[in-house]
Amino acid sequence: MTNFLLRRIGFILITLILTSIIIFSITQLLPGDVARVILGRFATEQALDNLRQELGLYRPLHVQYLDWAGGFIRGDWGDSLVSRMPIRPMVMQRLGNSAMLAGVALLIYVPLGIILGVIAALKKDKPPDQLITGISMAFVGLPEFVTGLLLITFLAIGLEWFPANSSIDPESTFREALPYLILPAITVSLTGLGYIARMTRSGTIDVLRTDYIRAADLKGLPAGQVLFKHVLRNSLLPTVTVVAMGIGWLLAGLIVTEAVFGYPGLGRLIVFSIQRQDLPLLQACSMIIVAIYSISNLAADIIYGLLNPRIRVGS
Amino acid sequence: MFKRALVLLALMLAISMILVSCAPAAPGEEEVPGEALSEKHGGVLRSAYYAPTNMDPAFFSTVADDWIGRQWGDFLVYIDEQNTPDPSRSLAEGWESSEDAKVWTFNLRQGVLFHDGKEMTARDVKFTFDRLRDPEIGAVTVTLYANIAEITTPDDYTVVFELTESNPAFLYDLSDYHAIIVDADNEDFATVWNGTGPFMITSYSPEDRIIFERNPHYWMSDAEGNPLPYLDGLEIIFLSDSSAQVEALRGGQIDYLIYLPTEFIPVLEADPTKVVLQAPSNTSYVLRMRSDEGPASDVRVRQALKLGTDRAAILDGAVGGFGTTGRDTPIGPAYGDYHLAVPEPVRDVEAAKALLAAAGFGDGLDIVLTTQESSPVPAIATIWKEQMAEIGVNVEIQLVPSDVYYGAEEMWLQAPFGITDWGARPNPQPYLDLAYVTGAQWNESHWSDAELDELAALAAKEMDRDTRISLYHRIQEIFMERGPIIIPFFINNLWGASADLRGLEPTSSLGTAMDLRSVYFER
């Protein structure tokens, strides 16, 4: 197990280093001159030169990279080119906001997805199953900017249950933010729900087909007991993996949802950093997202291993 | 029996809790709001606009930069809604100039405090303008202030500007939007906004919003002696889409919007809870023709294109009629006496065709019009293209993003035909000096006219207002006769606001310049 962990962590570190190089190289290829983006169309050559000097843009690329990477590891993520403010507090705060949104979304779609998946499996190929499978697939396929705008139209503007815009103060507390989190969280949930439901459904169907379930049925155990004691504890294993991996997707993949609702999370910060060619900010955001993805994947594997004694990782 | 399910549930809850607890901790107790100073005081004005790109006044480049700067800063000379310098709203409470307008002396208001409590003195004023004219720093104002020979401070409340050349319009130069008086001891202008303005920045999230609170020590007061500003604060949310900005106003999430796009005006006017404010301005979309090469180097072609243009149709079609038709001169009707009031040029298709034929283009003329992809420029181009077709000119519209138009290749200075947006300025002289005299920095039409050069130079130094008026009138005649530009219209400055907002006074200057110091909510 220890070996396995060390190896996986090593892989994550390599991934991060490679990603940082790739991100750094790609951002260098972006068209345009960051000094001109910052100073505007009528800036004087002198001002542009001063700024490039100040930002260290004249240094060789590998020096720029090493400086940046070294600082990143030491926890000094540098200053944003555009706002000149320290990057780390900015990114961590937006990450916190994205985490609040992700947390609410998880609480909505995981229980709901499991319930729907089990119902679908029990009523396999009957109308409830077709309905659940059909609808959840439709939502998986619909992009967030469609579901988001539909929800805004019906629930916010039509019924006025929720605010249409989630553009809250980035420093809001969870309690202040909660009313503004529901609608974006539902939007995300509609996409996530389908995955969970399908995973649960197929897992449950597989288990229902096994001999030990048939034996349990035949020996006359009550249906509820069979379901909870014998079916679910086996069939939910793949679902756990999906949930853990979903965290990475939730934190990193909310760009569209955050843009639709104007929610001040990591996604909007990334979009901004790309628009303004704020490279250090873009690099920091990307690194955080890659790290979260890697760690949540690792967590998924570990949890799977812990829950399923048949799997002996690393041996 | 539910052990596994419980483990799963607990796990999920734990994850959610961890995620949720990543959120920032609750701040301390809520502030107890102070007692209202008057019934007009209180309330936070919420608005939405594009995010700023630069927060250091010397490097302001976008409308957002300028608008934010005006809230935390003050000007040495404030230009009022009718384009007149107003000492009662300026940091200088009075000024005088020598007879030849070469030496300008300003008396500073005493007891004006920066946000950090330091008193603003002559040293800060001198520092501000020295910084703006320092070629080493390279602010865009270096050219504007090149005429300043020396700035001296005889005492803490007196500043003297000595100019190389007479400049009767110097007060307007001092009101340039970069010229916010800054703290001479500030060490980082990009992140420390220590101004003397009515509002103080309390939080700035570059992609999200900026929050201001009222400056409790602000130096201005209203007619009853109540301290200004009335508002407790401002909150500007950054939305990079004009329809989203208007939606936010319609939905009541914001109270105020600058540079309202004309296409949304009918919707807002139909809404009793909103008001639309407007004022004529000098903002124009200049259709300029290269007059040094290509077909438009022939004055007859320029005249033909002017004659073939139906200005009112472009005004109505492109911006819904919210403006005034132009006379193809940069000195528009918002300049009062300086403007030469002549009737709108009448479109004459036959005369235009005859001129084109005389210039050798009787069989038709093909031109390429470089057009920024920024409303309302494409609409202007499309309508003009149709009008030109009727006089036998085939216009090919080349659409480019604004970034490219003004980009490193300087397309806006090079293209044979283009439409360039020119912002409002309180005084017409800079247009001539920047864009129309021979060899000017932004002479996008590459025009060179000896008579215009001479008149523009005379007007720049002319002390007598009546003589200056007649010089400007003659200049406008030249533009109409043989100038290199077509100005279909001057667009109005437009603002949208909640109907309960009071004290909004539309201005002909920049749309950002509406004075928020005396704005309040009616309760």
PDB file of C-alpha atoms in Angstrom, chain B residues 4 11 24 42 111 119 126 131 147 163 173 229 267 278 286 291 314 393 401 480 490 494:
ATOM      1  CA  ARG B   4     -21.296   0.191   3.652  1.00  0.00           C
ATOM      2  CA  LEU B  11     -17.760   9.926   3.252  1.00  0.00           C
ATOM      3  CA  PRO B  24     -13.621  31.980   3.863  1.00  0.00           C
ATOM      4  CA  GLY B  42     -26.998  56.733   2.509  1.00  0.00           C
ATOM      5  CA  GLY B 111      -7.291  71.126   4.263  1.00  0.00           C
ATOM      6  CA  GLU B 119      -2.913  66.724   3.503  1.00  0.00           C
ATOM      7  CA  LYS B 126       3.759  69.202  -8.932  1.00  0.00           C
ATOM      8  CA  ARG B 131       5.167  62.215 -13.424  1.00  0.00           C
ATOM      9  CA  ASN B 147       4.494  72.384 -23.539  1.00  0.00           C
ATOM     10  CA  LEU B 163       4.693  77.041 -20.516  1.00  0.00           C
ATOM     11  CA  ASP B 173      -5.219  70.011 -20.654  1.00  0.00           C
ATOM     12  CA  PRO B 229     -20.867  62.625  -1.218  1.00  0.00           C
ATOM     13  CA  VAL B 267     -36.795  48.642 -23.549  1.00  0.00           C
ATOM     14  CA  GLN B 278     -28.719  61.774 -22.423  1.00  0.00           C
ATOM     15  CA  VAL B 286     -15.013  59.251 -38.121  1.00  0.00           C
ATOM     16  CA  SER B 291      -5.701  61.636 -48.684  1.00  0.00           C
ATOM     17  CA  ILE B 314     -26.893  56.571 -40.852  1.00  0.00           C
ATOM     18  CA  VAL B 393     -18.789  53.165 -55.508  1.00  0.00           C
ATOM     19  CA  PRO B 401     -11.663  43.190 -34.133  1.00  0.00           C
ATOM     20  CA  MET B 480     -16.409  70.788 -45.427  1.00  0.00           C
ATOM     21  CA  PHE B 490     -22.135  62.737 -33.080  1.00  0.00           C
ATOM     22  CA  LEU B 494     -26.341  57.915 -22.708  1.00  0.00           C
TER      23      LEU B 494
END
